[in-house]
Tab-separated table of C-alpha atoms in Angstrom:
chain	number	residue	atom	x	y	z
R	14	MET	CA	-5.141	-8.630	-8.178
R	15	THR	CA	-1.371	-8.468	-8.217
R	16	THR	CA	0.484	-9.051	-11.431
R	17	GLY	CA	2.154	-12.419	-11.650
R	18	ALA	CA	5.380	-13.209	-13.445
R	19	THR	CA	7.921	-15.952	-13.814
R	20	VAL	CA	11.486	-15.007	-12.937
R	21	TRP	CA	13.792	-17.809	-14.087
R	22	LEU	CA	17.249	-17.728	-12.499
R	23	THR	CA	19.564	-19.870	-14.604
R	24	GLY	CA	23.209	-20.624	-13.943
R	25	LEU	CA	25.669	-23.291	-12.913
R	26	PRO	CA	25.341	-25.435	-9.773
R	27	SER	CA	26.370	-23.347	-6.714
R	28	ALA	CA	26.082	-20.083	-8.682
R	29	GLY	CA	23.779	-18.576	-6.033
R	30	LYS	CA	20.426	-18.920	-7.822
R	31	THR	CA	18.417	-20.336	-4.921
R	32	THR	CA	19.963	-18.071	-2.294
R	33	ILE	CA	19.160	-14.982	-4.381
R	34	ALA	CA	15.618	-16.251	-5.089
R	35	TYR	CA	14.847	-16.742	-1.388
R	36	GLU	CA	16.312	-13.336	-0.520
R	37	LEU	CA	14.123	-11.680	-3.174
R	38	ALA	CA	11.074	-13.727	-2.123
R	39	GLY	CA	11.357	-12.403	1.430
R	40	ARG	CA	11.508	-8.830	0.234
R	41	LEU	CA	8.563	-9.274	-2.140
R	42	ARG	CA	6.446	-10.932	0.585
R	43	GLU	CA	7.183	-8.015	2.929
R	44	GLU	CA	5.778	-5.744	0.208
R	45	GLY	CA	2.594	-7.826	0.029
R	46	HIS	CA	3.287	-9.853	-3.120
R	47	ARG	CA	2.237	-13.460	-3.550
R	48	VAL	CA	5.479	-15.378	-4.163
R	49	GLU	CA	6.519	-18.986	-4.644
R	50	VAL	CA	10.065	-20.275	-5.070
R	51	LEU	CA	10.146	-23.331	-7.346
R	52	ASP	CA	13.427	-24.776	-6.102
R	53	GLY	CA	14.976	-27.139	-8.637
R	54	ASP	CA	15.961	-29.705	-5.987
R	55	GLU	CA	12.444	-29.803	-4.532
R	56	ILE	CA	10.898	-30.109	-8.002
R	57	ARG	CA	13.212	-33.041	-8.777
R	58	GLU	CA	12.145	-34.733	-5.565
R	59	PHE	CA	8.392	-34.181	-5.807
R	60	LEU	CA	7.504	-33.719	-9.504
R	61	SER	CA	10.374	-35.187	-11.494
R	62	SER	CA	11.715	-37.986	-9.296
R	63	GLY	CA	11.666	-40.495	-12.162
R	64	LEU	CA	13.873	-38.360	-14.380
R	65	GLY	CA	17.612	-38.678	-14.789
R	66	PHE	CA	20.071	-36.165	-16.191
R	67	SER	CA	20.072	-37.008	-19.896
R	68	ARG	CA	19.372	-34.123	-22.227
R	69	ALA	CA	15.812	-35.397	-22.816
R	70	ASP	CA	15.142	-35.777	-19.086
R	71	ARG	CA	16.565	-32.343	-18.319
R	72	ASP	CA	14.319	-30.859	-21.017
R	73	THR	CA	11.260	-32.658	-19.604
R	74	ASN	CA	12.090	-31.357	-16.131
R	75	VAL	CA	12.444	-27.775	-17.399
R	76	GLN	CA	9.149	-28.005	-19.308
R	77	ARG	CA	7.326	-29.310	-16.224
R	78	ILE	CA	8.704	-26.479	-14.132
R	79	GLY	CA	7.874	-23.979	-16.879
R	80	PHE	CA	4.284	-25.215	-16.992
R	81	LEU	CA	3.906	-24.885	-13.224
R	82	ALA	CA	5.561	-21.452	-13.166
R	83	GLU	CA	3.290	-20.136	-15.914
R	84	LEU	CA	0.222	-21.497	-14.123
R	85	LEU	CA	1.221	-19.696	-10.927
R	86	ALA	CA	2.215	-16.490	-12.743
R	87	ARG	CA	-1.025	-16.249	-14.684
R	88	ASN	CA	-2.824	-16.448	-11.342
R	89	GLY	CA	-1.032	-13.466	-9.831
R	90	VAL	CA	1.941	-15.173	-8.204
R	91	LYS	CA	5.565	-14.163	-8.641
R	92	ALA	CA	7.125	-17.539	-9.460
R	93	LEU	CA	10.857	-17.407	-8.739
R	94	VAL	CA	12.542	-20.333	-10.456
R	95	PRO	CA	16.168	-21.014	-9.457
R	96	VAL	CA	16.761	-23.901	-11.870
R	97	ILE	CA	19.915	-24.595	-13.907
R	98	ALA	CA	18.059	-25.245	-17.198
R	99	PRO	CA	21.340	-25.745	-19.086
R	100	TYR	CA	19.967	-25.719	-22.649
R	101	ALA	CA	18.947	-22.531	-24.440
R	102	ASP	CA	16.237	-24.283	-26.465
R	103	SER	CA	14.554	-25.599	-23.299
R	104	ARG	CA	14.520	-22.117	-21.771
R	105	GLU	CA	13.220	-20.652	-25.037
R	106	ALA	CA	10.354	-23.168	-25.072
R	107	VAL	CA	9.371	-21.998	-21.584
R	108	ARG	CA	9.581	-18.351	-22.697
R	109	THR	CA	7.385	-19.176	-25.712
R	110	ARG	CA	4.784	-20.900	-23.475
R	111	HIS	CA	4.610	-17.742	-21.364
R	112	ARG	CA	4.432	-15.453	-24.401
R	113	SER	CA	1.589	-17.536	-25.885
R	114	ALA	CA	-0.350	-17.226	-22.628
R	115	GLY	CA	0.395	-13.492	-22.292
R	116	THR	CA	2.299	-14.124	-19.051
R	117	THR	CA	5.420	-12.191	-18.088
R	118	TYR	CA	8.661	-14.170	-18.188
R	119	LEU	CA	12.040	-12.786	-17.167
R	120	GLU	CA	15.293	-14.652	-17.606
R	121	VAL	CA	18.078	-13.890	-15.138
R	122	HIS	CA	21.535	-15.317	-15.697
R	123	VAL	CA	23.408	-15.813	-12.440
R	124	ALA	CA	26.742	-15.687	-14.241
R	125	THR	CA	29.128	-17.107	-11.691
R	126	PRO	CA	32.318	-18.625	-13.144
R	127	VAL	CA	32.711	-22.399	-12.743
R	128	GLU	CA	35.873	-21.849	-10.670
R	129	VAL	CA	33.894	-19.856	-8.084
R	130	CYS	CA	31.027	-22.376	-8.143
R	131	SER	CA	33.415	-25.261	-7.549
R	132	GLU	CA	34.918	-23.400	-4.564
R	133	ARG	CA	31.440	-22.826	-3.104
R	134	ASP	CA	30.386	-26.417	-3.936
R	135	VAL	CA	27.238	-26.115	-1.833
R	136	LYS	CA	26.136	-29.726	-2.432
R	137	GLY	CA	29.565	-31.321	-2.904
R	138	LEU	CA	28.882	-32.024	-6.585
R	139	TYR	CA	32.149	-30.592	-7.894
R	140	ALA	CA	34.151	-32.660	-5.394
R	141	LYS	CA	32.234	-35.806	-6.379
R	142	GLN	CA	32.820	-35.090	-10.072
R	143	ALA	CA	36.539	-34.464	-9.484
R	144	ALA	CA	36.756	-37.763	-7.566
R	145	GLY	CA	35.058	-39.610	-10.426
R	146	GLU	CA	31.998	-40.446	-8.322
R	147	ILE	CA	29.579	-38.671	-10.674
R	148	SER	CA	29.602	-37.520	-14.274
R	149	GLY	CA	27.382	-35.197	-16.273
R	150	LEU	CA	27.942	-32.179	-14.025
R	151	THR	CA	26.605	-29.091	-15.759
R	152	GLY	CA	29.392	-26.729	-16.744
R	153	VAL	CA	32.133	-29.293	-16.116
R	154	ASP	CA	31.570	-32.433	-18.168
R	155	ASP	CA	28.065	-31.589	-19.407
R	156	PRO	CA	27.167	-28.436	-21.347
R	157	TYR	CA	25.732	-25.200	-20.029
R	158	GLU	CA	24.584	-22.736	-22.674
R	159	ASP	CA	24.817	-19.160	-21.391
R	160	PRO	CA	21.743	-17.051	-22.168
R	161	ALA	CA	22.483	-14.818	-25.158
R	162	SER	CA	20.387	-11.880	-23.971
R	163	PRO	CA	18.935	-12.348	-20.489
R	164	ASP	CA	16.747	-9.668	-18.952
R	165	LEU	CA	19.393	-9.359	-16.242
R	166	ARG	CA	22.868	-10.774	-15.695
R	167	ILE	CA	23.986	-11.068	-12.071
R	168	GLU	CA	27.643	-11.656	-11.257
R	169	SER	CA	27.169	-13.034	-7.754
R	170	HIS	CA	30.907	-13.344	-7.215
R	171	HIS	CA	31.210	-9.537	-7.366
R	172	GLN	CA	28.283	-8.592	-5.111
R	173	SER	CA	26.487	-9.786	-1.998
R	174	VAL	CA	23.281	-11.813	-1.993
R	175	GLN	CA	21.438	-8.682	-0.850
R	176	GLU	CA	22.915	-6.626	-3.703
R	177	SER	CA	22.014	-9.352	-6.210
R	178	ALA	CA	18.428	-9.527	-4.925
R	179	ALA	CA	18.227	-5.720	-4.974
R	180	ALA	CA	19.319	-5.656	-8.636
R	181	LEU	CA	16.610	-8.165	-9.469
R	182	HIS	CA	14.044	-6.199	-7.444
R	183	ALA	CA	15.030	-3.084	-9.394
R	184	LEU	CA	14.338	-4.939	-12.656
R	185	LEU	CA	10.909	-6.014	-11.380
R	186	THR	CA	10.165	-2.422	-10.323
R	187	GLU	CA	11.286	-1.110	-13.725
R	188	ARG	CA	8.921	-3.598	-15.418
R	189	GLY	CA	6.006	-2.634	-13.158
R	190	LEU	CA	6.043	-5.947	-11.292
R	191	ALA	CA	7.170	-4.811	-7.820
């Protein structure tokens, strides 16, 4: 049986988390690994549709995703989780759940500056926030707490998606997971 693990990619909206996760997933699948990408937008639609963006709702969303990721990981799946998870205590609770279950958890900070994210603006959120159409945008008018000591920090604005995924693959290889 292959070794499962949760790889949580945290960072601002439009940082590159999901793109990197899908790039890595393809590579891992080619190598024969069982992989699932738990995309934050899909989770919101299918598992957390009743939740808003208050701190309590964001925490509930992160805990739901953490539960699902740990379940997959303990059953031999590499669960790649490109989810903002803006609060350090929420991410730590997920790490603790994994530790208690003896399941590998890696935290990856996709550390893209807000200026670069707002230029990318994949979903138009920064433009909507600037126009006053939305509020509570993580990293702009809602907090984002950078991970203090992630397992890996990726600066996606200084390297390609392929290079970012390769750095993450190297970490998995170093940890005996790829």
